PDB file of C-alpha atoms in Angstrom:
ATOM      1  CA  UNK F   5     -13.338 -42.269  23.355  1.00 47.00           C
ATOM      2  CA  UNK F   6     -10.312 -43.521  21.401  1.00 54.00           C
ATOM      3  CA  UNK F   7      -6.971 -42.760  22.978  1.00 52.00           C
ATOM      4  CA  UNK F   8      -5.819 -40.601  20.084  1.00 55.00           C
ATOM      5  CA  UNK F   9      -9.037 -38.513  19.931  1.00 55.00           C
ATOM      6  CA  UNK F  10      -7.843 -35.932  22.462  1.00 57.00           C
ATOM      7  CA  UNK F  11      -4.429 -35.359  20.825  1.00 59.00           C
ATOM      8  CA  UNK F  12      -6.135 -34.935  17.429  1.00 61.00           C
ATOM      9  CA  UNK F  13      -8.567 -32.407  18.878  1.00 60.00           C
ATOM     10  CA  UNK F  14      -5.683 -30.525  20.500  1.00 63.00           C
ATOM     11  CA  UNK F  15      -3.752 -30.587  17.221  1.00 71.00           C
ATOM     12  CA  UNK F  16      -6.725 -29.087  15.369  1.00 71.00           C
ATOM     13  CA  UNK F  17      -7.022 -26.328  17.957  1.00 77.00           C
ATOM     14  CA  UNK F  18      -3.321 -25.506  17.637  1.00 76.00           C
ATOM     15  CA  UNK F  19      -3.630 -25.467  13.841  1.00 75.00           C
ATOM     16  CA  UNK F  20      -6.676 -23.188  14.037  1.00 78.00           C
ATOM     17  CA  UNK F  21      -4.884 -20.809  16.425  1.00 85.00           C
ATOM     18  CA  UNK F  22      -1.816 -20.752  14.199  1.00 86.00           C
ATOM     19  CA  UNK F  23      -4.004 -20.011  11.176  1.00 86.00           C
ATOM     20  CA  UNK F  24      -5.754 -17.182  13.020  1.00 90.00           C
ATOM     21  CA  UNK F  25      -2.465 -15.583  14.086  1.00 93.00           C
ATOM     22  CA  UNK F  26      -1.037 -15.974  10.564  1.00 94.00           C
ATOM     23  CA  UNK F  27      -4.143 -14.318   9.138  1.00 94.00           C
ATOM     24  CA  UNK F  28      -3.737 -11.318  11.444  1.00 96.00           C
ATOM     25  CA  UNK F  29      -0.054 -11.009  10.545  1.00 97.00           C
ATOM     26  CA  UNK F  30      -0.819 -11.304   6.828  1.00 97.00           C
ATOM     27  CA  UNK F  31      -3.614  -8.751   7.157  1.00 97.00           C
ATOM     28  CA  UNK F  32      -1.292  -6.226   8.744  1.00 97.00           C
ATOM     29  CA  UNK F  33       0.698  -5.882   5.487  1.00 98.00           C
ATOM     30  CA  UNK F  34      -2.112  -4.620   3.198  1.00 97.00           C
ATOM     31  CA  UNK F  35      -3.516  -2.750   6.227  1.00 97.00           C
ATOM     32  CA  UNK F  36      -0.248  -0.813   6.444  1.00 97.00           C
ATOM     33  CA  UNK F  37      -0.484   0.436   2.855  1.00 97.00           C
ATOM     34  CA  UNK F  38      -4.272   0.740   2.660  1.00 95.00           C
ATOM     35  CA  UNK F  39      -4.774   2.573   5.950  1.00 94.00           C
ATOM     36  CA  UNK F  40      -1.582   3.564   7.770  1.00 94.00           C
ATOM     37  CA  UNK F  41       0.292   4.891   4.745  1.00 95.00           C
ATOM     38  CA  UNK F  42      -2.849   6.371   3.169  1.00 94.00           C
ATOM     39  CA  UNK F  43      -3.635   8.502   6.223  1.00 90.00           C
ATOM     40  CA  UNK F  44       0.063   9.252   6.441  1.00 82.00           C
ATOM     41  CA  UNK F  45       0.354  10.604   9.969  1.00 78.00           C
ATOM     42  CA  UNK F  46      -0.084   9.648  13.653  1.00 78.00           C
ATOM     43  CA  UNK F  47      -3.174  10.105  15.785  1.00 68.00           C
ATOM     44  CA  UNK F  48      -5.770   9.598  13.059  1.00 71.00           C
ATOM     45  CA  UNK F  49      -8.054   7.221  14.986  1.00 73.00           C
ATOM     46  CA  UNK F  50      -8.437   5.676  18.468  1.00 80.00           C
ATOM     47  CA  UNK F  51      -6.500   2.471  19.026  1.00 85.00           C
ATOM     48  CA  UNK F  52      -9.684   0.403  19.360  1.00 88.00           C
ATOM     49  CA  UNK F  53     -10.910   1.545  15.961  1.00 89.00           C
ATOM     50  CA  UNK F  54      -7.541   0.770  14.403  1.00 90.00           C
ATOM     51  CA  UNK F  55      -7.534  -2.760  15.844  1.00 92.00           C
ATOM     52  CA  UNK F  56     -11.051  -3.440  14.572  1.00 94.00           C
ATOM     53  CA  UNK F  57     -10.092  -2.133  11.119  1.00 94.00           C
ATOM     54  CA  UNK F  58      -6.994  -4.350  11.144  1.00 95.00           C
ATOM     55  CA  UNK F  59      -9.112  -7.421  11.959  1.00 96.00           C
ATOM     56  CA  UNK F  60     -11.526  -6.609   9.120  1.00 95.00           C
ATOM     57  CA  UNK F  61      -8.667  -6.108   6.675  1.00 97.00           C
ATOM     58  CA  UNK F  62      -7.249  -9.440   7.812  1.00 96.00           C
ATOM     59  CA  UNK F  63     -10.471 -11.151   6.752  1.00 96.00           C
ATOM     60  CA  UNK F  64     -10.263  -9.500   3.333  1.00 97.00           C
ATOM     61  CA  UNK F  65      -6.592 -10.497   3.118  1.00 97.00           C
ATOM     62  CA  UNK F  66      -7.474 -14.121   3.930  1.00 95.00           C
ATOM     63  CA  UNK F  67      -9.958 -14.132   1.043  1.00 96.00           C
ATOM     64  CA  UNK F  68      -7.307 -12.605  -1.228  1.00 97.00           C
ATOM     65  CA  UNK F  69      -4.687 -15.174  -0.188  1.00 95.00           C
ATOM     66  CA  UNK F  70      -7.202 -17.932  -0.958  1.00 94.00           C
ATOM     67  CA  UNK F  71      -7.560 -16.463  -4.464  1.00 95.00           C
ATOM     68  CA  UNK F  72      -3.767 -16.123  -4.843  1.00 95.00           C
ATOM     69  CA  UNK F  73      -3.219 -19.770  -3.934  1.00 93.00           C
ATOM     70  CA  UNK F  74      -6.237 -21.226  -5.758  1.00 92.00           C
ATOM     71  CA  UNK F  75      -5.491 -19.444  -9.033  1.00 93.00           C
ATOM     72  CA  UNK F  76      -1.713 -19.821  -8.851  1.00 92.00           C
ATOM     73  CA  UNK F  77      -0.964 -16.114  -8.888  1.00 95.00           C
ATOM     74  CA  UNK F  78       2.663 -15.650  -9.959  1.00 92.00           C
ATOM     75  CA  UNK F  79       3.006 -13.385 -13.010  1.00 94.00           C
ATOM     76  CA  UNK F  80       2.560  -9.622 -12.770  1.00 96.00           C
ATOM     77  CA  UNK F  81      -0.782  -9.568 -14.596  1.00 97.00           C
ATOM     78  CA  UNK F  82      -2.304 -12.130 -12.222  1.00 97.00           C
ATOM     79  CA  UNK F  83      -0.877 -10.280  -9.224  1.00 98.00           C
ATOM     80  CA  UNK F  84      -2.608  -7.077 -10.311  1.00 98.00           C
ATOM     81  CA  UNK F  85      -5.918  -8.919 -10.754  1.00 98.00           C
ATOM     82  CA  UNK F  86      -5.579 -10.414  -7.266  1.00 98.00           C
ATOM     83  CA  UNK F  87      -4.944  -6.864  -6.087  1.00 98.00           C
ATOM     84  CA  UNK F  88      -8.098  -5.735  -7.902  1.00 98.00           C
ATOM     85  CA  UNK F  89     -10.038  -8.453  -6.071  1.00 98.00           C
ATOM     86  CA  UNK F  90      -8.680  -7.155  -2.761  1.00 98.00           C
ATOM     87  CA  UNK F  91      -9.243  -3.523  -3.750  1.00 98.00           C
ATOM     88  CA  UNK F  92     -12.867  -4.024  -4.720  1.00 98.00           C
ATOM     89  CA  UNK F  93     -13.504  -6.041  -1.569  1.00 98.00           C
ATOM     90  CA  UNK F  94     -12.171  -3.063   0.392  1.00 97.00           C
ATOM     91  CA  UNK F  95     -13.883  -0.283  -1.550  1.00 97.00           C
ATOM     92  CA  UNK F  96     -16.924  -2.059  -2.987  1.00 97.00           C
ATOM     93  CA  UNK F  97     -17.961  -4.298  -0.090  1.00 97.00           C
ATOM     94  CA  UNK F  98     -16.421  -3.073   3.148  1.00 95.00           C
ATOM     95  CA  UNK F  99     -17.119   0.550   2.180  1.00 95.00           C
ATOM     96  CA  UNK F 100     -18.927   1.710  -0.927  1.00 95.00           C
ATOM     97  CA  UNK F 101     -16.659   4.344  -2.496  1.00 96.00           C
ATOM     98  CA  UNK F 102     -16.390   2.241  -5.676  1.00 96.00           C
ATOM     99  CA  UNK F 103     -19.871   3.424  -6.655  1.00 97.00           C
ATOM    100  CA  UNK F 104     -19.177   7.151  -6.244  1.00 94.00           C
ATOM    101  CA  UNK F 105     -18.449   9.265  -9.320  1.00 91.00           C
ATOM    102  CA  UNK F 106     -18.656   6.330 -11.701  1.00 93.00           C
ATOM    103  CA  UNK F 107     -16.745   5.220 -13.677  1.00 94.00           C
ATOM    104  CA  UNK F 108     -13.611   6.916 -12.272  1.00 96.00           C
ATOM    105  CA  UNK F 109     -14.094   5.494  -8.778  1.00 96.00           C
ATOM    106  CA  UNK F 110     -13.835   1.983 -10.165  1.00 97.00           C
ATOM    107  CA  UNK F 111     -10.113   2.698 -10.273  1.00 98.00           C
ATOM    108  CA  UNK F 112      -9.676   5.158  -7.413  1.00 96.00           C
ATOM    109  CA  UNK F 113      -8.872   3.682  -4.974  1.00 94.00           C
ATOM    110  CA  UNK F 114      -9.616   0.001  -5.632  1.00 97.00           C
ATOM    111  CA  UNK F 115      -7.181  -0.322  -8.543  1.00 98.00           C
ATOM    112  CA  UNK F 116      -5.053   2.808  -8.274  1.00 98.00           C
ATOM    113  CA  UNK F 117      -4.133   2.345  -4.610  1.00 98.00           C
ATOM    114  CA  UNK F 118      -5.037  -1.116  -3.329  1.00 98.00           C
ATOM    115  CA  UNK F 119      -4.205  -3.211  -6.394  1.00 98.00           C
ATOM    116  CA  UNK F 120      -1.157  -1.215  -7.449  1.00 98.00           C
ATOM    117  CA  UNK F 121       0.370  -0.122  -4.144  1.00 98.00           C
ATOM    118  CA  UNK F 122      -0.965  -2.401  -1.389  1.00 98.00           C
ATOM    119  CA  UNK F 123      -0.717  -5.713  -3.245  1.00 98.00           C
ATOM    120  CA  UNK F 124       1.410  -5.450  -6.423  1.00 98.00           C
ATOM    121  CA  UNK F 125       4.236  -3.172  -5.241  1.00 98.00           C
ATOM    122  CA  UNK F 126       3.983  -3.123  -1.463  1.00 98.00           C
ATOM    123  CA  UNK F 127       3.599  -6.876  -0.973  1.00 98.00           C
ATOM    124  CA  UNK F 128       4.496  -8.969  -4.030  1.00 98.00           C
ATOM    125  CA  UNK F 129       7.239  -6.803  -5.525  1.00 98.00           C
ATOM    126  CA  UNK F 130       8.778  -6.046  -2.137  1.00 98.00           C
ATOM    127  CA  UNK F 131       8.730  -9.755  -1.208  1.00 97.00           C
ATOM    128  CA  UNK F 132      10.486 -10.539  -4.489  1.00 97.00           C
ATOM    129  CA  UNK F 133      13.053  -7.806  -3.834  1.00 98.00           C
ATOM    130  CA  UNK F 134      13.742  -9.174  -0.350  1.00 98.00           C
ATOM    131  CA  UNK F 135      14.428 -12.608  -1.800  1.00 96.00           C
ATOM    132  CA  UNK F 136      16.564 -11.275  -4.670  1.00 96.00           C
ATOM    133  CA  UNK F 137      19.065  -9.038  -2.858  1.00 97.00           C
ATOM    134  CA  UNK F 138      19.477  -6.400  -0.164  1.00 97.00           C
ATOM    135  CA  UNK F 139      20.162  -3.774  -2.834  1.00 98.00           C
ATOM    136  CA  UNK F 140      16.830  -4.385  -4.578  1.00 98.00           C
ATOM    137  CA  UNK F 141      15.012  -4.308  -1.254  1.00 98.00           C
ATOM    138  CA  UNK F 142      16.627  -1.024  -0.209  1.00 98.00           C
ATOM    139  CA  UNK F 143      15.815   0.530  -3.585  1.00 98.00           C
ATOM    140  CA  UNK F 144      12.140  -0.444  -3.608  1.00 98.00           C
ATOM    141  CA  UNK F 145      11.702   0.323   0.098  1.00 98.00           C
ATOM    142  CA  UNK F 146      13.211   3.774  -0.452  1.00 98.00           C
ATOM    143  CA  UNK F 147      10.898   4.483  -3.387  1.00 98.00           C
ATOM    144  CA  UNK F 148       7.840   3.390  -1.420  1.00 98.00           C
ATOM    145  CA  UNK F 149       8.990   5.513   1.511  1.00 98.00           C
ATOM    146  CA  UNK F 150       9.542   8.555  -0.708  1.00 98.00           C
ATOM    147  CA  UNK F 151       5.994   8.146  -1.992  1.00 98.00           C
ATOM    148  CA  UNK F 152       4.775   7.898   1.613  1.00 97.00           C
ATOM    149  CA  UNK F 153       6.474  11.147   2.592  1.00 96.00           C
ATOM    150  CA  UNK F 154       5.252  12.871  -0.588  1.00 96.00           C
ATOM    151  CA  UNK F 155       1.666  11.719  -0.061  1.00 95.00           C
ATOM    152  CA  UNK F 156       1.614  12.712   3.630  1.00 93.00           C
ATOM    153  CA  UNK F 157       2.157  16.339   2.651  1.00 92.00           C
ATOM    154  CA  UNK F 158      -1.392  16.471   1.226  1.00 91.00           C
ATOM    155  CA  UNK F 159      -2.867  16.536   4.738  1.00 88.00           C
ATOM    156  CA  UNK F 160      -1.418  20.016   5.292  1.00 86.00           C
ATOM    157  CA  UNK F 161      -4.069  21.525   3.008  1.00 83.00           C
ATOM    158  CA  UNK F 162      -6.865  23.415   4.828  1.00 78.00           C
ATOM    159  CA  UNK F 163      -9.535  21.374   3.028  1.00 73.00           C
ATOM    160  CA  UNK F 164      -7.895  18.184   4.301  1.00 69.00           C
ATOM    161  CA  UNK F 165      -7.745  19.355   7.907  1.00 69.00           C
ATOM    162  CA  UNK F 166      -4.706  21.609   7.704  1.00 73.00           C
ATOM    163  CA  UNK F 167      -2.806  19.559  10.266  1.00 78.00           C
ATOM    164  CA  UNK F 168       0.973  19.780   9.981  1.00 85.00           C
ATOM    165  CA  UNK F 169       2.700  17.020  11.920  1.00 87.00           C
ATOM    166  CA  UNK F 170       6.185  17.926  13.136  1.00 90.00           C
ATOM    167  CA  UNK F 171       9.098  16.000  11.589  1.00 91.00           C
ATOM    168  CA  UNK F 172       9.913  14.410  14.959  1.00 93.00           C
ATOM    169  CA  UNK F 173       6.324  13.170  15.438  1.00 93.00           C
ATOM    170  CA  UNK F 174       6.160  11.961  11.865  1.00 94.00           C
ATOM    171  CA  UNK F 175       9.505  10.164  12.282  1.00 95.00           C
ATOM    172  CA  UNK F 176       8.388   8.495  15.504  1.00 95.00           C
ATOM    173  CA  UNK F 177       5.199   7.326  13.810  1.00 95.00           C
ATOM    174  CA  UNK F 178       6.939   6.226  10.594  1.00 96.00           C
ATOM    175  CA  UNK F 179       9.587   4.131  12.329  1.00 97.00           C
ATOM    176  CA  UNK F 180       7.089   2.602  14.767  1.00 96.00           C
ATOM    177  CA  UNK F 181       4.748   1.355  12.047  1.00 96.00           C
ATOM    178  CA  UNK F 182       7.735   0.591   9.796  1.00 97.00           C
ATOM    179  CA  UNK F 183       9.146  -1.796  12.401  1.00 98.00           C
ATOM    180  CA  UNK F 184       5.742  -3.483  12.686  1.00 97.00           C
ATOM    181  CA  UNK F 185       5.712  -3.941   8.912  1.00 98.00           C
ATOM    182  CA  UNK F 186       9.247  -5.382   9.056  1.00 98.00           C
ATOM    183  CA  UNK F 187       8.143  -7.894  11.704  1.00 98.00           C
ATOM    184  CA  UNK F 188       5.082  -8.886   9.676  1.00 98.00           C
ATOM    185  CA  UNK F 189       7.228  -9.595   6.589  1.00 98.00           C
ATOM    186  CA  UNK F 190       9.761 -11.550   8.666  1.00 97.00           C
ATOM    187  CA  UNK F 191       7.330 -13.599  10.767  1.00 96.00           C
ATOM    188  CA  UNK F 192       4.603 -14.463   8.242  1.00 95.00           C
ATOM    189  CA  UNK F 193       6.610 -17.014   6.184  1.00 93.00           C
ATOM    190  CA  UNK F 194       7.627 -18.754   9.409  1.00 92.00           C
ATOM    191  CA  UNK F 195       4.095 -19.136  10.740  1.00 91.00           C
ATOM    192  CA  UNK F 196       2.166 -19.976   7.568  1.00 86.00           C
ATOM    193  CA  UNK F 197      -0.491 -22.554   8.565  1.00 76.00           C
ATOM    194  CA  UNK F 198       0.115 -26.129   7.491  1.00 62.00           C
ATOM    195  CA  UNK F 199      -2.617 -25.841   4.850  1.00 68.00           C
ATOM    196  CA  UNK F 200      -1.120 -22.592   3.528  1.00 72.00           C
ATOM    197  CA  UNK F 201      -4.412 -20.658   3.699  1.00 82.00           C
ATOM    198  CA  UNK F 202      -6.144 -23.547   1.898  1.00 77.00           C
ATOM    199  CA  UNK F 203      -8.450 -24.362   4.818  1.00 80.00           C
ATOM    200  CA  UNK F 204     -11.936 -25.088   3.499  1.00 84.00           C
ATOM    201  CA  UNK F 205     -13.477 -23.987   6.774  1.00 84.00           C
ATOM    202  CA  UNK F 206     -11.562 -20.705   6.762  1.00 86.00           C
ATOM    203  CA  UNK F 207     -12.613 -19.974   3.200  1.00 90.00           C
ATOM    204  CA  UNK F 208     -16.253 -20.708   3.958  1.00 92.00           C
ATOM    205  CA  UNK F 209     -16.170 -18.439   7.004  1.00 92.00           C
ATOM    206  CA  UNK F 210     -14.611 -15.578   5.025  1.00 93.00           C
ATOM    207  CA  UNK F 211     -17.083 -16.017   2.155  1.00 94.00           C
ATOM    208  CA  UNK F 212     -20.089 -16.058   4.508  1.00 96.00           C
ATOM    209  CA  UNK F 213     -19.021 -12.970   6.469  1.00 96.00           C
ATOM    210  CA  UNK F 214     -18.171 -11.004   3.315  1.00 96.00           C
ATOM    211  CA  UNK F 215     -21.372 -12.124   1.602  1.00 96.00           C
ATOM    212  CA  UNK F 216     -23.577 -11.173   4.563  1.00 97.00           C
ATOM    213  CA  UNK F 217     -21.872  -7.773   4.849  1.00 97.00           C
ATOM    214  CA  UNK F 218     -22.346  -7.170   1.138  1.00 97.00           C
ATOM    215  CA  UNK F 219     -26.048  -8.069   1.143  1.00 97.00           C
ATOM    216  CA  UNK F 220     -27.057  -6.383   4.386  1.00 97.00           C
ATOM    217  CA  UNK F 221     -24.701  -3.372   4.511  1.00 97.00           C
ATOM    218  CA  UNK F 222     -23.258  -2.526   1.076  1.00 97.00           C
ATOM    219  CA  UNK F 223     -26.379  -3.170  -1.031  1.00 97.00           C
ATOM    220  CA  UNK F 224     -28.819  -1.230   1.206  1.00 97.00           C
ATOM    221  CA  UNK F 225     -26.349   1.687   1.265  1.00 96.00           C
ATOM    222  CA  UNK F 226     -25.724   1.600  -2.502  1.00 97.00           C
ATOM    223  CA  UNK F 227     -28.237  -0.629  -4.372  1.00 97.00           C
ATOM    224  CA  UNK F 228     -26.215  -0.303  -7.590  1.00 97.00           C
ATOM    225  CA  UNK F 229     -23.593  -2.483  -5.882  1.00 97.00           C
ATOM    226  CA  UNK F 230     -25.837  -5.479  -6.572  1.00 97.00           C
ATOM    227  CA  UNK F 231     -25.141  -5.011 -10.292  1.00 97.00           C
ATOM    228  CA  UNK F 232     -21.598  -3.656 -10.389  1.00 97.00           C
ATOM    229  CA  UNK F 233     -19.820  -5.758  -7.748  1.00 98.00           C
ATOM    230  CA  UNK F 234     -20.800  -9.204  -9.150  1.00 97.00           C
ATOM    231  CA  UNK F 235     -19.728  -8.042 -12.609  1.00 98.00           C
ATOM    232  CA  UNK F 236     -16.322  -6.816 -11.372  1.00 98.00           C
ATOM    233  CA  UNK F 237     -15.614  -9.974  -9.384  1.00 98.00           C
ATOM    234  CA  UNK F 238     -16.872 -12.291 -12.153  1.00 98.00           C
ATOM    235  CA  UNK F 239     -14.597 -10.770 -14.808  1.00 98.00           C
ATOM    236  CA  UNK F 240     -11.616 -10.750 -12.440  1.00 98.00           C
ATOM    237  CA  UNK F 241     -12.032 -14.321 -11.197  1.00 98.00           C
ATOM    238  CA  UNK F 242     -12.700 -15.635 -14.713  1.00 97.00           C
ATOM    239  CA  UNK F 243      -9.351 -14.193 -15.829  1.00 97.00           C
ATOM    240  CA  UNK F 244      -7.625 -15.648 -12.772  1.00 97.00           C
ATOM    241  CA  UNK F 245      -9.110 -19.078 -13.490  1.00 96.00           C
ATOM    242  CA  UNK F 246      -7.605 -18.877 -16.958  1.00 95.00           C
ATOM    243  CA  UNK F 247      -4.301 -17.871 -15.359  1.00 95.00           C
ATOM    244  CA  UNK F 248      -4.411 -20.978 -13.153  1.00 93.00           C
ATOM    245  CA  UNK F 249      -4.919 -23.127 -16.242  1.00 90.00           C
ATOM    246  CA  UNK F 250      -1.968 -21.435 -17.972  1.00 88.00           C
ATOM    247  CA  UNK F 251       0.290 -21.926 -14.951  1.00 86.00           C
ATOM    248  CA  UNK F 252      -0.725 -25.571 -14.541  1.00 81.00           C
ATOM    249  CA  UNK F 253       0.138 -26.307 -18.175  1.00 73.00           C
ATOM    250  CA  UNK F 254       3.548 -24.639 -17.794  1.00 69.00           C
ATOM    251  CA  UNK F 255       4.688 -26.057 -14.450  1.00 66.00           C
ATOM    252  CA  UNK F 256       2.380 -28.835 -13.213  1.00 56.00           C
ATOM    253  CA  UNK F 257       5.050 -30.156 -10.866  1.00 49.00           C
ATOM    254  CA  UNK F 258       4.962 -26.996  -8.698  1.00 51.00           C
ATOM    255  CA  UNK F 259       1.201 -26.782  -8.227  1.00 48.00           C
ATOM    256  CA  UNK F 260       1.509 -26.692  -4.446  1.00 55.00           C
ATOM    257  CA  UNK F 261       4.360 -24.176  -4.327  1.00 74.00           C
ATOM    258  CA  UNK F 262       3.685 -21.277  -1.993  1.00 82.00           C
ATOM    259  CA  UNK F 263       3.394 -17.822  -3.603  1.00 91.00           C
ATOM    260  CA  UNK F 264       6.346 -15.495  -3.223  1.00 93.00           C
ATOM    261  CA  UNK F 265       4.664 -13.450  -0.471  1.00 95.00           C
ATOM    262  CA  UNK F 266       4.697 -16.514   1.798  1.00 93.00           C
ATOM    263  CA  UNK F 267       8.351 -17.465   1.280  1.00 93.00           C
ATOM    264  CA  UNK F 268      11.221 -16.569   3.584  1.00 93.00           C
ATOM    265  CA  UNK F 269      14.158 -14.291   2.812  1.00 95.00           C
ATOM    266  CA  UNK F 270      17.526 -14.215   4.611  1.00 95.00           C
ATOM    267  CA  UNK F 271      16.792 -12.772   8.088  1.00 95.00           C
ATOM    268  CA  UNK F 272      19.154  -9.786   7.913  1.00 96.00           C
ATOM    269  CA  UNK F 273      17.516  -8.552   4.706  1.00 97.00           C
ATOM    270  CA  UNK F 274      14.342  -7.609   6.523  1.00 98.00           C
ATOM    271  CA  UNK F 275      16.306  -4.766   8.111  1.00 98.00           C
ATOM    272  CA  UNK F 276      16.452  -3.152   4.657  1.00 98.00           C
ATOM    273  CA  UNK F 277      12.742  -2.371   5.049  1.00 98.00           C
ATOM    274  CA  UNK F 278      13.768   0.411   7.451  1.00 98.00           C
ATOM    275  CA  UNK F 279      14.770   2.346   4.331  1.00 98.00           C
ATOM    276  CA  UNK F 280      11.047   2.949   3.876  1.00 98.00           C
ATOM    277  CA  UNK F 281      10.373   5.053   6.995  1.00 98.00           C
ATOM    278  CA  UNK F 282      13.804   6.704   6.616  1.00 98.00           C
ATOM    279  CA  UNK F 283      13.113   7.973   3.093  1.00 98.00           C
ATOM    280  CA  UNK F 284       9.549   8.935   4.098  1.00 97.00           C
ATOM    281  CA  UNK F 285      10.893  11.141   6.891  1.00 97.00           C
ATOM    282  CA  UNK F 286      13.535  12.730   4.634  1.00 97.00           C
ATOM    283  CA  UNK F 287      11.011  13.620   1.937  1.00 96.00           C
ATOM    284  CA  UNK F 288       8.452  14.839   4.459  1.00 95.00           C
ATOM    285  CA  UNK F 289      11.019  17.023   6.262  1.00 95.00           C
ATOM    286  CA  UNK F 290      12.275  18.446   2.961  1.00 95.00           C
ATOM    287  CA  UNK F 291       8.775  19.610   2.032  1.00 93.00           C
ATOM    288  CA  UNK F 292       8.261  21.077   5.488  1.00 91.00           C
ATOM    289  CA  UNK F 293      11.582  22.901   5.272  1.00 90.00           C
ATOM    290  CA  UNK F 294      10.535  24.435   1.955  1.00 90.00           C
ATOM    291  CA  UNK F 295       7.475  25.988   3.616  1.00 81.00           C
ATOM    292  CA  UNK F 296       5.194  25.034   0.710  1.00 79.00           C
ATOM    293  CA  UNK F 297       1.705  23.581   1.093  1.00 78.00           C
ATOM    294  CA  UNK F 298       1.371  21.310  -1.892  1.00 83.00           C
ATOM    295  CA  UNK F 299      -1.678  19.260  -2.951  1.00 90.00           C
ATOM    296  CA  UNK F 300       0.389  16.125  -3.538  1.00 93.00           C
ATOM    297  CA  UNK F 301      -2.763  14.026  -3.783  1.00 93.00           C
ATOM    298  CA  UNK F 302      -3.646  15.599  -7.142  1.00 95.00           C
ATOM    299  CA  UNK F 303      -0.657  14.360  -9.197  1.00 96.00           C
ATOM    300  CA  UNK F 304      -1.002  10.963  -7.513  1.00 97.00           C
ATOM    301  CA  UNK F 305      -4.673  10.812  -8.493  1.00 97.00           C
ATOM    302  CA  UNK F 306      -4.191  12.011 -12.069  1.00 97.00           C
ATOM    303  CA  UNK F 307      -1.406   9.500 -12.671  1.00 98.00           C
ATOM    304  CA  UNK F 308      -2.645   6.412 -10.835  1.00 98.00           C
ATOM    305  CA  UNK F 309      -6.385   6.618 -11.574  1.00 98.00           C
ATOM    306  CA  UNK F 310      -6.021   6.107 -15.356  1.00 98.00           C
ATOM    307  CA  UNK F 311      -3.039   3.826 -14.725  1.00 98.00           C
ATOM    308  CA  UNK F 312      -5.301   1.543 -12.681  1.00 98.00           C
ATOM    309  CA  UNK F 313      -7.675   1.100 -15.633  1.00 98.00           C
ATOM    310  CA  UNK F 314      -4.785   0.541 -18.032  1.00 98.00           C
ATOM    311  CA  UNK F 315      -3.135  -2.074 -15.821  1.00 98.00           C
ATOM    312  CA  UNK F 316      -6.417  -3.906 -15.307  1.00 98.00           C
ATOM    313  CA  UNK F 317      -7.075  -4.045 -19.072  1.00 98.00           C
ATOM    314  CA  UNK F 318      -3.462  -5.101 -19.699  1.00 98.00           C
ATOM    315  CA  UNK F 319      -3.733  -7.851 -17.076  1.00 98.00           C
ATOM    316  CA  UNK F 320      -6.843  -9.323 -18.719  1.00 97.00           C
ATOM    317  CA  UNK F 321      -5.194  -9.099 -22.156  1.00 97.00           C
ATOM    318  CA  UNK F 322      -1.897 -10.608 -20.967  1.00 96.00           C
ATOM    319  CA  UNK F 323      -3.578 -13.665 -19.470  1.00 96.00           C
ATOM    320  CA  UNK F 324      -5.768 -14.165 -22.562  1.00 93.00           C
ATOM    321  CA  UNK F 325      -2.711 -13.772 -24.805  1.00 91.00           C
ATOM    322  CA  UNK F 326      -0.803 -16.357 -22.775  1.00 83.00           C
ATOM    323  CA  UNK F 327      -3.736 -18.740 -23.055  1.00 77.00           C
ATOM    324  CA  UNK F 328      -4.144 -18.219 -26.808  1.00 72.00           C
ATOM    325  CA  UNK F 329      -0.449 -18.893 -27.409  1.00 67.00           C
ATOM    326  CA  UNK F 330      -0.720 -22.485 -26.142  1.00 59.00           C
TER     327      UNK F 330
END
C-alpha cells in the first residue's frame, strides 16, 4: 500500500463526517420552521421521534441545498422555487398531504408554509438580514417571532386539542429552541463541507432514499402522487435550470460562490435572533392575557394559501421574463 493511501483514506473519512454534521445542522433550520414553529408549543412528541424527524428533514434539506447550488439560486423568484421543491418533498413525498383537497393542498402547506416561511423568509431572507445589519436582523426576527406567537394561539381551540400552555412554559420552550436556531445559523457557515454540498455521492444517496420512499411509501398510500409529484418537480426544476442559465450569463466569474445561506455574518449579530423568541412570548402572553380563544390558523390559511399559488406563478414568470430579456 502506498505511504499516502492511509492519510487520504483518513482525510475522506473526516470530510464525510464533516459533511454529515453540516447536513444535520443545515437540516435543523428548516426543521425549526416546518415542525417546531408549526406545532408552536412544548411537549408535542417524544424526543426520539423528534430526532428521527430532524434526521429526515436533514436529508430533504441536503437535496434542497444541492438544488440551490446547482441552479445558482440567488434572486427571490428562484429562492421561492427552491422552497417549493423543499415543500413538495416534505408534503408530497415524506407525507402525502399535497394530494388532499386538491388543488388547494398544492399550496397548503408546501408553498404557503414551507416555501414562503421555512425557506424564503426564515432562511434566505433572515441570512441576508444578518449579513446586512443588526437592525434588519432584529426587525425580521421580531416579525417572525410575532407570527410564531400568533400562530401558537390556534392550539387553544377545543378542536385542536384545547391545550393552553402557560406563558412561562412557552417562554422556556421558545428560548430553548431559539438558542438552538441561533447556533445553527452561526455554526453552519463555519462547517460547510469542502465541496459545499456538491458531493456526488451525497446527492446520489439522497436521491436514492427519496426515490425509494416515494415509490414504496408515498405512491402506495396515494397513487395519484405518481402523476402529480413528477409534474410539480419537473416544472419547478425546469424553471430553476433556466435561472441557472440566466445567472451564468450575468456573472460567470462567480459560478462557485456559495449561496447567502452558507455565508458568515459578524458573530455578535447572531444574538439578534433572540428577538424571535422574545417577540413570540410577548404576543403569546398578550393573547393569553386577553382571555380570548382565537382561531389564528384561519387568517393565516386564507392569506398564505392563495399567496403561495401567486408567488409560485410569479416566480416562473419572473425567471422566464429575465431569460426573454437577454
